[in-house]
Structures are given as structure tokens and as C-alpha cells.
GROMACS .gro file of C-alpha atoms in nm:
model
  448
    1MET     CA    1   3.836   3.921   4.115
    2ASN     CA    2   4.066   3.694   3.968
    3ILE     CA    3   4.116   3.347   4.134
    4ILE     CA    4   4.376   3.086   4.066
    5LEU     CA    5   4.259   2.746   4.209
    6LEU     CA    6   4.559   2.513   4.254
    7SER     CA    7   4.456   2.144   4.174
    8GLY     CA    8   4.729   1.894   4.220
    9GLY     CA    9   4.780   1.587   4.408
   10SER     CA   10   4.859   1.232   4.337
   11GLY     CA   11   4.547   1.081   4.500
   12LYS     CA   12   4.735   0.817   4.717
   13ARG     CA   13   4.542   0.896   5.044
   14LEU     CA   14   4.190   0.829   4.923
   15TRP     CA   15   4.276   0.483   4.764
   16PRO     CA   16   4.097   0.291   4.608
   17LEU     CA   17   3.865   0.590   4.486
   18SER     CA   18   4.135   0.805   4.387
   19ASN     CA   19   4.463   0.713   4.176
   20ASP     CA   20   4.724   0.906   3.962
   21ILE     CA   21   4.493   1.081   3.751
   22ARG     CA   22   4.207   1.089   3.963
   23SER     CA   23   4.299   1.300   4.269
   24LYS     CA   24   4.064   1.333   4.552
   25GLN     CA   25   3.906   1.681   4.426
   26PHE     CA   26   3.732   1.467   4.155
   27ILE     CA   27   3.567   1.202   4.369
   28LYS     CA   28   3.199   1.296   4.398
   29LEU     CA   29   3.124   1.246   4.758
   30PHE     CA   30   2.920   1.569   4.863
   31LYS     CA   31   2.563   1.583   4.845
   32THR     CA   32   2.384   1.881   4.672
   33GLU     CA   33   2.055   2.053   4.767
   34GLN     CA   34   1.940   1.892   4.428
   35ASN     CA   35   2.022   1.534   4.578
   36GLU     CA   36   2.299   1.487   4.343
   37TYR     CA   37   2.662   1.433   4.442
   38GLU     CA   38   2.953   1.679   4.336
   39SER     CA   39   3.321   1.646   4.383
   40MET     CA   40   3.556   1.905   4.570
   41ILE     CA   41   3.635   2.095   4.269
   42GLN     CA   42   3.259   2.129   4.153
   43ARG     CA   43   3.185   2.237   4.508
   44ILE     CA   44   3.449   2.517   4.541
   45TYR     CA   45   3.373   2.633   4.179
   46ARG     CA   46   2.988   2.652   4.245
   47GLN     CA   47   3.074   2.826   4.608
   48VAL     CA   48   3.301   3.074   4.423
   49LYS     CA   49   3.037   3.178   4.171
   50LEU     CA   50   2.758   3.198   4.441
   51VAL     CA   51   2.948   3.461   4.607
   52ASP     CA   52   3.091   3.641   4.319
   53GLU     CA   53   2.936   3.553   3.967
   54ASP     CA   54   3.183   3.799   3.785
   55ALA     CA   55   3.490   3.608   3.947
   56GLU     CA   56   3.737   3.499   3.671
   57ILE     CA   57   3.857   3.143   3.786
   58THR     CA   58   4.163   2.985   3.636
   59ILE     CA   59   4.279   2.655   3.753
   60ALA     CA   60   4.646   2.568   3.770
   61THR     CA   61   4.694   2.185   3.713
   62ALA     CA   62   4.881   1.900   3.561
   63LYS     CA   63   4.818   1.770   3.219
   64SER     CA   64   4.682   1.443   3.359
   65GLN     CA   65   4.375   1.625   3.534
   66VAL     CA   66   4.283   1.849   3.243
   67SER     CA   67   4.030   1.596   3.103
   68SER     CA   68   3.859   1.559   3.440
   69ILE     CA   69   3.837   1.922   3.508
   70ILE     CA   70   3.667   1.971   3.167
   71ASN     CA   71   3.445   1.691   3.249
   72GLN     CA   72   3.318   1.815   3.561
   73LEU     CA   73   3.322   2.192   3.482
   74GLY     CA   74   3.265   2.249   3.125
   75ASP     CA   75   3.502   2.370   2.872
   76ASN     CA   76   3.435   2.735   2.935
   77ILE     CA   77   3.701   2.783   3.231
   78GLY     CA   78   4.057   2.897   3.200
   79ILE     CA   79   4.325   2.630   3.254
   80SER     CA   80   4.691   2.684   3.313
   81VAL     CA   81   4.855   2.365   3.242
   82GLU     CA   82   5.172   2.234   3.405
   83PRO     CA   83   5.395   2.045   3.157
   84CYS     CA   84   5.531   1.863   3.467
   85ARG     CA   85   5.494   1.897   3.859
   86LYS     CA   86   5.706   2.166   4.003
   87ASP     CA   87   5.553   2.285   4.322
   88THR     CA   88   5.362   2.589   4.391
   89PHE     CA   89   5.596   2.875   4.303
   90PRO     CA   90   5.653   2.765   3.944
   91ALA     CA   91   5.276   2.672   3.907
   92ILE     CA   92   5.156   3.010   4.043
   93ALA     CA   93   5.398   3.196   3.818
   94LEU     CA   94   5.308   3.002   3.519
   95ALA     CA   95   4.924   3.070   3.584
   96GLY     CA   96   5.008   3.448   3.657
   97MET     CA   97   5.183   3.455   3.305
   98TYR     CA   98   4.868   3.320   3.160
   99LEU     CA   99   4.657   3.575   3.309
  100HIS     CA  100   4.877   3.851   3.188
  101ASP     CA  101   4.978   3.720   2.840
  102ILE     CA  102   4.661   3.492   2.730
  103LYS     CA  103   4.380   3.639   2.944
  104LYS     CA  104   4.512   3.992   2.918
  105ILE     CA  105   4.423   4.071   3.274
  106PRO     CA  106   4.551   4.428   3.375
  107ASP     CA  107   4.861   4.441   3.584
  108ASP     CA  108   4.674   4.634   3.868
  109GLU     CA  109   4.397   4.387   3.940
  110THR     CA  110   4.409   4.138   4.239
  111VAL     CA  111   4.478   3.769   4.223
  112VAL     CA  112   4.384   3.539   4.495
  113VAL     CA  113   4.546   3.189   4.490
  114CYS     CA  114   4.359   2.910   4.685
  115PRO     CA  115   4.413   2.532   4.705
  116VAL     CA  116   4.090   2.382   4.533
  117ASP     CA  117   4.037   2.122   4.801
  118PRO     CA  118   3.958   2.283   5.144
  119TYR     CA  119   3.598   2.211   5.289
  120VAL     CA  120   3.470   2.584   5.355
  121ASN     CA  121   3.159   2.761   5.388
  122ASP     CA  122   3.042   3.085   5.199
  123GLU     CA  123   3.212   3.314   5.460
  124TYR     CA  124   3.527   3.177   5.340
  125PHE     CA  125   3.497   3.333   4.992
  126GLU     CA  126   3.362   3.657   5.128
  127ALA     CA  127   3.679   3.673   5.318
  128LEU     CA  128   3.862   3.644   4.991
  129LYS     CA  129   3.703   3.973   4.893
  130GLU     CA  130   3.854   4.133   5.221
  131LEU     CA  131   4.192   4.006   5.091
  132ASP     CA  132   4.136   4.200   4.773
  133ILE     CA  133   4.049   4.514   4.958
  134ILE     CA  134   4.376   4.506   5.139
  135VAL     CA  135   4.589   4.447   4.823
  136GLN     CA  136   4.425   4.737   4.641
  137ASP     CA  137   4.382   5.003   4.912
  138THR     CA  138   4.725   4.950   5.113
  139ASP     CA  139   5.101   4.927   5.028
  140THR     CA  140   5.093   4.557   5.113
  141ASN     CA  141   5.270   4.347   4.845
  142LEU     CA  142   5.137   4.012   4.965
  143VAL     CA  143   4.826   3.927   5.178
  144LEU     CA  144   4.793   3.574   5.322
  145MET     CA  145   4.505   3.398   5.497
  146GLY     CA  146   4.575   3.223   5.821
  147ILE     CA  147   4.334   2.967   6.010
  148GLU     CA  148   4.275   3.017   6.352
  149PRO     CA  149   4.379   2.665   6.473
  150THR     CA  150   4.167   2.429   6.651
  151TYR     CA  151   4.406   2.209   6.773
  152PRO     CA  152   4.790   2.167   6.776
  153SER     CA  153   4.820   2.008   6.435
  154GLU     CA  154   5.153   1.860   6.318
  155LYS     CA  155   5.035   1.853   5.954
  156TYR     CA  156   5.020   2.226   5.881
  157GLY     CA  157   5.305   2.509   5.868
  158TYR     CA  158   5.231   2.799   6.086
  159ILE     CA  159   5.234   3.176   6.022
  160ILE     CA  160   5.338   3.400   6.339
  161PRO     CA  161   5.166   3.741   6.338
  162LYS     CA  162   5.297   4.036   6.509
  163THR     CA  163   4.948   4.097   6.667
  164ARG     CA  164   4.635   3.919   6.721
  165ASP     CA  165   4.434   4.172   6.523
  166LYS     CA  166   4.223   4.052   6.230
  167PHE     CA  167   4.499   4.196   5.987
  168SER     CA  168   4.843   4.192   6.107
  169ASP     CA  169   5.211   4.215   5.975
  170VAL     CA  170   5.386   3.855   5.944
  171GLU     CA  171   5.648   3.816   6.226
  172MET     CA  172   5.766   3.472   6.088
  173PHE     CA  173   5.681   3.142   5.929
  174ARG     CA  174   5.746   2.801   6.089
  175GLU     CA  175   5.746   2.448   5.942
  176LYS     CA  176   5.535   2.158   6.055
  177PRO     CA  177   5.608   2.124   6.403
  178ASP     CA  178   5.564   1.848   6.678
  179ALA     CA  179   5.260   1.889   6.875
  180LYS     CA  180   5.402   2.035   7.187
  181THR     CA  181   5.588   2.309   6.948
  182ALA     CA  182   5.259   2.371   6.788
  183GLN     CA  183   5.079   2.442   7.113
  184LEU     CA  184   5.339   2.673   7.197
  185TYR     CA  185   5.292   2.847   6.873
  186ILE     CA  186   4.896   2.852   6.928
  187SER     CA  187   4.937   3.005   7.268
  188ASN     CA  188   5.141   3.287   7.109
  189GLY     CA  189   4.867   3.347   6.839
  190ALA     CA  190   4.989   3.160   6.547
  191LEU     CA  191   4.767   3.062   6.248
  192TRP     CA  192   4.770   2.764   6.029
  193ASN     CA  193   4.921   2.841   5.681
  194SER     CA  194   4.618   2.772   5.451
  195GLY     CA  195   4.808   2.821   5.135
  196VAL     CA  196   4.576   3.129   5.018
  197PHE     CA  197   4.785   3.423   4.876
  198ALA     CA  198   4.686   3.761   4.751
  199PHE     CA  199   4.862   4.008   4.536
  200LYS     CA  200   4.857   4.228   4.236
  201LEU     CA  201   4.918   4.053   3.905
  202LYS     CA  202   5.212   4.253   3.840
  203TYR     CA  203   5.354   4.125   4.159
  204ILE     CA  204   5.369   3.765   4.053
  205VAL     CA  205   5.459   3.867   3.700
  206ASN     CA  206   5.786   4.069   3.821
  207LYS     CA  207   5.878   3.772   4.080
  208ALA     CA  208   5.858   3.538   3.808
  209HIS     CA  209   6.109   3.737   3.610
  210GLN     CA  210   6.323   3.783   3.885
  211LEU     CA  211   6.361   3.427   3.984
  212MET     CA  212   6.323   3.240   3.649
  213GLU     CA  213   6.475   3.320   3.298
  214PHE     CA  214   6.196   3.349   3.036
  215ARG     CA  215   6.033   3.590   2.809
  216ASN     CA  216   5.668   3.528   2.817
  217TYR     CA  217   5.427   3.271   2.905
  218GLN     CA  218   5.491   3.053   2.596
  219ASP     CA  219   5.852   3.064   2.677
  220LEU     CA  220   5.813   2.990   3.052
  221TYR     CA  221   5.584   2.674   2.945
  222ASP     CA  222   5.850   2.570   2.694
  223LYS     CA  223   6.119   2.601   2.975
  224TYR     CA  224   5.898   2.462   3.242
  225GLN     CA  225   6.107   2.143   3.308
  226LEU     CA  226   6.419   2.349   3.370
  227GLN     CA  227   6.268   2.544   3.655
  228GLU     CA  228   6.360   2.482   4.011
  229LYS     CA  229   6.102   2.267   4.212
  230ILE     CA  230   6.015   2.522   4.527
  231SER     CA  231   5.703   2.622   4.703
  232PHE     CA  232   5.566   2.971   4.689
  233ASP     CA  233   5.631   3.018   5.078
  234TYR     CA  234   6.012   2.942   5.025
  235ALA     CA  235   6.052   3.141   4.719
  236VAL     CA  236   5.841   3.438   4.784
  237ALA     CA  237   5.636   3.457   5.106
  238GLU     CA  238   5.894   3.427   5.371
  239LYS     CA  239   6.139   3.675   5.178
  240GLU     CA  240   5.872   3.938   5.132
  241LYS     CA  241   5.903   4.253   5.355
  242TYR     CA  242   5.560   4.408   5.291
  243ILE     CA  243   5.328   4.127   5.398
  244LYS     CA  244   5.028   4.078   5.606
  245VAL     CA  245   4.812   3.792   5.724
  246MET     CA  246   4.449   3.781   5.759
  247ARG     CA  247   4.301   3.591   6.066
  248PHE     CA  248   4.016   3.379   5.955
  249THR     CA  249   3.790   3.213   6.217
  250GLY     CA  250   3.525   3.033   6.021
  251LYS     CA  251   3.503   2.688   5.895
  252TRP     CA  252   3.802   2.543   5.729
  253LYS     CA  253   3.881   2.176   5.687
  254ASP     CA  254   4.149   1.994   5.495
  255LEU     CA  255   3.984   1.675   5.390
  256GLY     CA  256   4.290   1.480   5.287
  257THR     CA  257   4.221   1.146   5.442
  258TRP     CA  258   3.926   0.914   5.474
  259ASN     CA  259   3.901   1.004   5.841
  260THR     CA  260   3.831   1.377   5.794
  261LEU     CA  261   3.645   1.344   5.457
  262THR     CA  262   3.388   1.097   5.624
  263GLU     CA  263   3.317   1.327   5.882
  264GLU     CA  264   3.166   1.575   5.623
  265MET     CA  265   2.972   1.324   5.425
  266SER     CA  266   2.577   1.347   5.474
  267ASN     CA  267   2.501   0.979   5.450
  268CYS     CA  268   2.704   0.690   5.596
  269ILE     CA  269   2.664   0.499   5.286
  270LEU     CA  270   2.748   0.602   4.922
  271GLY     CA  271   2.669   0.313   4.688
  272LYS     CA  272   2.529  -0.017   4.730
  273GLY     CA  273   2.590  -0.119   5.106
  274ILE     CA  274   2.424  -0.214   5.432
  275LEU     CA  275   2.520  -0.142   5.806
  276ASP     CA  276   2.360  -0.339   6.061
  277GLU     CA  277   2.223  -0.183   6.382
  278THR     CA  278   2.567  -0.256   6.581
  279CYS     CA  279   2.782  -0.047   6.360
  280GLU     CA  280   2.902   0.284   6.501
  281ASN     CA  281   3.062   0.580   6.327
  282THR     CA  282   3.131   0.352   6.007
  283ASN     CA  283   3.105   0.454   5.641
  284ILE     CA  284   3.082   0.250   5.328
  285ILE     CA  285   3.184   0.420   4.997
  286ASN     CA  286   3.125   0.157   4.708
  287GLU     CA  287   3.162   0.219   4.354
  288LEU     CA  288   3.126  -0.139   4.260
  289ASN     CA  289   2.788  -0.277   4.122
  290ILE     CA  290   2.776  -0.539   4.405
  291PRO     CA  291   2.674  -0.480   4.783
  292ILE     CA  292   2.881  -0.446   5.084
  293LEU     CA  293   2.749  -0.562   5.423
  294CYS     CA  294   2.902  -0.425   5.736
  295MET     CA  295   2.811  -0.588   6.080
  296GLY     CA  296   2.956  -0.484   6.418
  297LEU     CA  297   3.208  -0.221   6.306
  298LYS     CA  298   3.305   0.107   6.497
  299ASP     CA  299   3.500   0.376   6.364
  300MET     CA  300   3.581   0.201   6.034
  301VAL     CA  301   3.580   0.305   5.687
  302VAL     CA  302   3.509   0.068   5.392
  303ALA     CA  303   3.577   0.183   5.051
  304ALA     CA  304   3.551  -0.013   4.730
  305SER     CA  305   3.627   0.047   4.345
  306ASN     CA  306   3.761  -0.129   4.043
  307GLU     CA  307   4.107  -0.058   4.169
  308GLY     CA  308   4.080  -0.213   4.513
  309ILE     CA  309   3.912  -0.254   4.850
  310LEU     CA  310   3.988  -0.064   5.171
  311VAL     CA  311   3.887  -0.191   5.517
  312SER     CA  312   4.048   0.048   5.776
  313ASN     CA  313   3.999   0.201   6.119
  314LYS     CA  314   3.928   0.553   6.039
  315GLU     CA  315   4.226   0.717   6.229
  316GLN     CA  316   4.478   0.460   6.091
  317SER     CA  317   4.352   0.524   5.730
  318SER     CA  318   4.589   0.846   5.757
  319TYR     CA  319   4.879   0.621   5.710
  320ILE     CA  320   4.767   0.472   5.376
  321LYS     CA  321   5.025   0.595   5.162
  322PRO     CA  322   5.311   0.382   5.181
  323PHE     CA  323   5.103   0.073   5.136
  324VAL     CA  324   4.949   0.232   4.835
  325ASP     CA  325   5.280   0.327   4.694
  326SER     CA  326   5.376  -0.064   4.693
  327ILE     CA  327   5.075  -0.148   4.464
  328ASP     CA  328   5.129  -0.174   4.109
  329GLN     CA  329   4.792  -0.138   3.975
  330GLN     CA  330   4.635  -0.091   3.616
  331ILE     CA  331   4.435   0.242   3.627
  332MET     CA  332   4.076   0.126   3.626
  333PHE     CA  333   3.874   0.423   3.590
  334ALA     CA  334   3.932   0.781   3.443
  335GLU     CA  335   3.709   1.071   3.343
  336LYS     CA  336   3.791   1.242   3.000
  337SER     CA  337   3.683   1.554   2.825
  338TRP     CA  338   3.408   1.336   2.646
  339GLY     CA  339   3.295   1.111   2.936
  340TYR     CA  340   3.466   0.867   3.128
  341TYR     CA  341   3.573   0.492   3.097
  342ARG     CA  342   3.587   0.185   3.332
  343VAL     CA  343   3.836  -0.104   3.281
  344ILE     CA  344   3.638  -0.432   3.323
  345ASP     CA  345   3.905  -0.702   3.267
  346TYR     CA  346   4.282  -0.692   3.165
  347THR     CA  347   4.524  -0.952   3.066
  348SER     CA  348   4.907  -0.942   2.927
  349ASN     CA  349   4.759  -0.898   2.577
  350SER     CA  350   4.386  -0.750   2.608
  351ILE     CA  351   4.202  -0.488   2.793
  352THR     CA  352   3.830  -0.481   2.807
  353VAL     CA  353   3.674  -0.119   2.876
  354LYS     CA  354   3.327  -0.002   2.932
  355VAL     CA  355   3.340   0.360   2.749
  356THR     CA  356   3.079   0.636   2.833
  357LEU     CA  357   3.043   0.936   2.603
  358HIS     CA  358   2.833   1.228   2.708
  359ARG     CA  359   2.552   1.365   2.432
  360ASN     CA  360   2.713   1.576   2.141
  361CYS     CA  361   3.087   1.485   2.283
  362ASN     CA  362   3.356   1.300   2.085
  363MET     CA  363   3.683   1.126   2.091
  364ASN     CA  364   3.991   1.254   1.931
  365TYR     CA  365   4.017   1.122   1.574
  366HIS     CA  366   4.325   0.902   1.596
  367SER     CA  367   4.485   0.560   1.530
  368HIS     CA  368   4.695   0.284   1.700
  369GLU     CA  369   5.022   0.128   1.586
  370TYR     CA  370   5.050  -0.166   1.831
  371ARG     CA  371   4.666  -0.277   1.894
  372ASP     CA  372   4.340  -0.372   1.728
  373GLU     CA  373   4.005  -0.286   1.876
  374VAL     CA  374   3.647  -0.412   1.873
  375TRP     CA  375   3.358  -0.178   1.976
  376THR     CA  376   3.027  -0.326   2.077
  377VAL     CA  377   2.750  -0.068   2.123
  378VAL     CA  378   2.542  -0.129   2.431
  379SER     CA  379   2.302   0.173   2.448
  380GLY     CA  380   2.272   0.517   2.293
  381GLU     CA  381   2.291   0.638   1.935
  382GLY     CA  382   2.596   0.809   1.768
  383THR     CA  383   2.825   0.794   1.461
  384ALA     CA  384   3.164   0.637   1.419
  385VAL     CA  385   3.428   0.755   1.155
  386ILE     CA  386   3.680   0.491   1.036
  387ASP     CA  387   3.904   0.605   0.784
  388SER     CA  388   3.673   0.881   0.682
  389LYS     CA  389   3.382   0.667   0.631
  390LYS     CA  390   3.081   0.702   0.857
  391VAL     CA  391   2.914   0.426   1.039
  392ALA     CA  392   2.562   0.465   1.237
  393LEU     CA  393   2.594   0.347   1.590
  394ARG     CA  394   2.306   0.201   1.787
  395PRO     CA  395   2.244  -0.099   2.041
  396GLY     CA  396   2.396  -0.426   1.901
  397VAL     CA  397   2.629  -0.266   1.645
  398VAL     CA  398   2.993  -0.402   1.630
  399VAL     CA  399   3.266  -0.232   1.475
  400ASN     CA  400   3.623  -0.383   1.395
  401LEU     CA  401   3.901  -0.131   1.423
  402PRO     CA  402   4.245  -0.295   1.317
  403CYS     CA  403   4.574  -0.103   1.376
  404PHE     CA  404   4.662   0.197   1.191
  405CYS     CA  405   4.311   0.265   1.097
  406ARG     CA  406   4.214   0.622   1.175
  407HIS     CA  407   3.882   0.635   1.402
  408THR     CA  408   3.664   0.823   1.618
  409VAL     CA  409   3.311   0.838   1.774
  410ILE     CA  410   3.069   1.109   1.820
  411ALA     CA  411   2.778   1.055   2.078
  412LYS     CA  412   2.418   1.174   1.946
  413THR     CA  413   2.285   1.066   2.265
  414LYS     CA  414   2.464   0.934   2.575
  415LEU     CA  415   2.661   0.631   2.431
  416GLU     CA  416   2.792   0.336   2.586
  417ILE     CA  417   3.030   0.112   2.412
  418ILE     CA  418   3.219  -0.204   2.530
  419GLU     CA  419   3.575  -0.171   2.374
  420ILE     CA  420   3.804  -0.467   2.363
  421GLN     CA  421   4.176  -0.363   2.293
  422MET     CA  422   4.426  -0.663   2.178
  423GLY     CA  423   4.777  -0.628   2.132
  424GLU     CA  424   5.112  -0.680   2.296
  425GLY     CA  425   5.219  -0.406   2.553
  426ILE     CA  426   4.898  -0.217   2.536
  427THR     CA  427   4.971   0.157   2.640
  428VAL     CA  428   4.771   0.483   2.650
  429HIS     CA  429   5.075   0.618   2.461
  430ASP     CA  430   5.017   0.430   2.155
  431LYS     CA  431   4.798   0.698   1.995
  432LYS     CA  432   4.823   0.918   1.702
  433LYS     CA  433   4.596   1.204   1.674
  434TYR     CA  434   4.450   1.377   1.356
  435GLU     CA  435   4.238   1.667   1.266
  436TYR     CA  436   3.858   1.603   1.190
  437ASP     CA  437   3.574   1.852   1.138
  438TYR     CA  438   3.299   1.702   1.370
  439ASN     CA  439   3.050   2.000   1.290
  440ASN     CA  440   2.951   1.830   0.949
  441ILE     CA  441   2.806   1.524   1.142
  442ILE     CA  442   2.640   1.733   1.430
  443ASN     CA  443   2.489   1.939   1.154
  444GLU     CA  444   2.345   1.610   0.972
  445TRP     CA  445   2.178   1.515   1.295
  446GLY     CA  446   2.026   1.863   1.311
  447ARG     CA  447   1.886   1.843   0.955
  448ASN     CA  448   1.756   1.474   1.029
   0.00000   0.00000   0.00000
């Protein structure tokens, strides 16, 4: 089975832990059996592989999320990168062409599209196999998964099936209603639209060519910015005649707000924090290296990171987005393919960053035009390359990097560096990349 996981979102509703490049699916909040914490994307990837170890998983995502995906899932995973955000139909079409042209998946194989962030159990993924069977064994072009509603939600679109059977033809779609209308839909057997679609690969390839002008995957990628911003529901599902919906009655939860997310956290406290005995239904999520003490709080969430501190009634936290939109904040934490960085301090002409590289990982070989840098090694070992000259790194070593010099770093062990950037108008766009053969350094370590 081929699964496309849609990984999008701007990360506003779980501020201050999420931001424009660290969406909610990358925050590690869920405890595993190994007593470690995993993110939504790690959890759903693990669950898919437990149910179907041979599943081919492709993640459709924006450029800004690629580094976080590689950091959390490794580099042995298919990634279909959107050059810019264009809603679900262009994203699914591009991922479909990626499977067809790059991965060479046969036209008749089933593709299941799922959001990356629902909170579900293994039965959800077993149900995806049933979608595969319907796609392969019937004349249905498109099969959806509809969720049995647990309350008259105003947050979801609704699918109106023709019958109350497990599998039914689709009567119609309805947009997000008010609560009274939602209750009416539910009394008539309506289902929440989960954003899960299943079809044969040739179906999405043909639809893409019908609705967009392009020759192949690369051509669609190059013309992506010109495509209409439209959802898969509007572009395809609502117009399809041969369409069915599967009624799913298992656990399914959208963890889009602090209110819903904290309901699924195994511990009330994540990070340094204390709740006194008078606190009720209160959670602390703390990424800072200082403690948070809460006393006498009820139905509250306290979340803290380098980007800010949220203290909110849980229900009220659902309305955070317009306030976060008004905050002009330096990105203080980001995951990269080689590790992660955390901003310690910044001024108008300097930024101090703590950089952590994973073992055997490296930055790009690059230079800056408008800033100088100074690296101070805090812990670990590695090698810096500065204009082709190698410098051994160990705790206490200081490296000066004037602007225009080409430089990179390769971590022999986990490596922590304090990086001070100095210059006017420092920006992440001030970077020019070059080719470098990192294998010769790793091979030298092996010989030593």
C-alpha cells in the first residue's frame, strides 16, 4: 500500500512551542513504551509501519518542513516537496506525480492520502487496508473515510452517505455548519470528513492532467506557483460520481489546540514544573531550563519556550491564533537535517545560537556575504573545514569565520557549539552553498 501523509500547517495554535517552521506535528509530546517522547509525525509513521511494515510512505510537505522530517524520520523516506503552499489538491497531485515518475509506482496500485496529525489507534490503519480492498475490487474511483461524530462539531466538514452501512455511496458534502445544523446532519447519519482519500494512482495522475497543464513531475514542480489554490474536496471529491465512504467508528481525534492535545498527554508536566495539590486539570509544557510553579489553577495550560509563554484557560486556548498573528517574533528554535539550533540572544546586529549536531552529521559547505561568525565548541568532537583547511574540534576550541569564507562542520560525536553571528540585517537567506566531499573526513576518522 502507498500512503501519502499530508504534512502542512503554520503552527499558530500550539504557540509558543510551534512556529512557522516548527508545526504542531514536530513537537515531541507523546510518551512511548520506551519512556521517550515522540512527535505526531513520528507516532503516525511508527503506527503505519507496525500495521504494514511494507507500506511505502511519502510525505507531502513544504520546503520549510523538510529538515524537521529528515531529523525525526531519517533520510530514507520519500518526500514530495511543495515549492509553495497551494492547498490539498495541488499537493496531492504533485505527490501522485512523484510516485508515478520518480518512484515508478505502477498505475493500478492503491494510494491512500492521510493527514499527518490525527490522534488514532492501530485500528485506524487497519481500516486503511479496507479502503485498499474497495479500490481494488470495485468500480469505485474514490473512497473516503468518514468519522462517526461524537458531538455536533462546527470545526469539520460533513459527508452525507446514502445509507448507514459501513460502506455507502456518497449523497453529498456539506461545509462546516453551525452546531444546530451539525446536529441535524448527524441525526441523518452524516460523518465528519477526515481528509482521508483512497484511489488508484492512475486516477490522480489523470485528474492532475485534466485540471492542470504540465507534462510530468518536474514540469508540474516548475509550474507549481502558477496552479490554483484549491482543496481536493472542491477540485475532485465533490465532482466524482463513483465515490464511496467508509464509516469509521474507532478512535480519531484532531489535536489542533492545547485543549484537545493535553487530553492525550500521559503526564501533566513535561519539562521542569511543579503543580501544587490544589491544581486541577492543569498542564505544564516547559522547554525552558528554568522551573515553572503553578498553584491553585484549574483547567489551565501553561506552555513556555524561547519564543514566549502562554498561560490560558484550556477552552479559551482554541482562540489563540489572531493574538499570535500579531506577534513579530524571531524564530528561536528549529530542527535541521543535521540536528537543531536554539537562539540564546539577539540584537539588531548580532545573534547568539546554540547549535547541536548529531553524530556523523554535517552542515552544508557554505559562505555568508553579510556576517562574520565565531564558533566556540562546548562539547563533543568533530572537524571544521574553513576554505578547504581542516580544523579539529573539541571542547574549548574557538573558530573565527569572517564573511565570504567557505566553511562547514562535521560531527564525530554529538557536537554542541555556541555560534555568534555579527553583522547588519542578519538573515537566513545570506547563504551560498558549495559542493564538498564529506566522506574523506569520515573515512579518516575510521582509520584513526
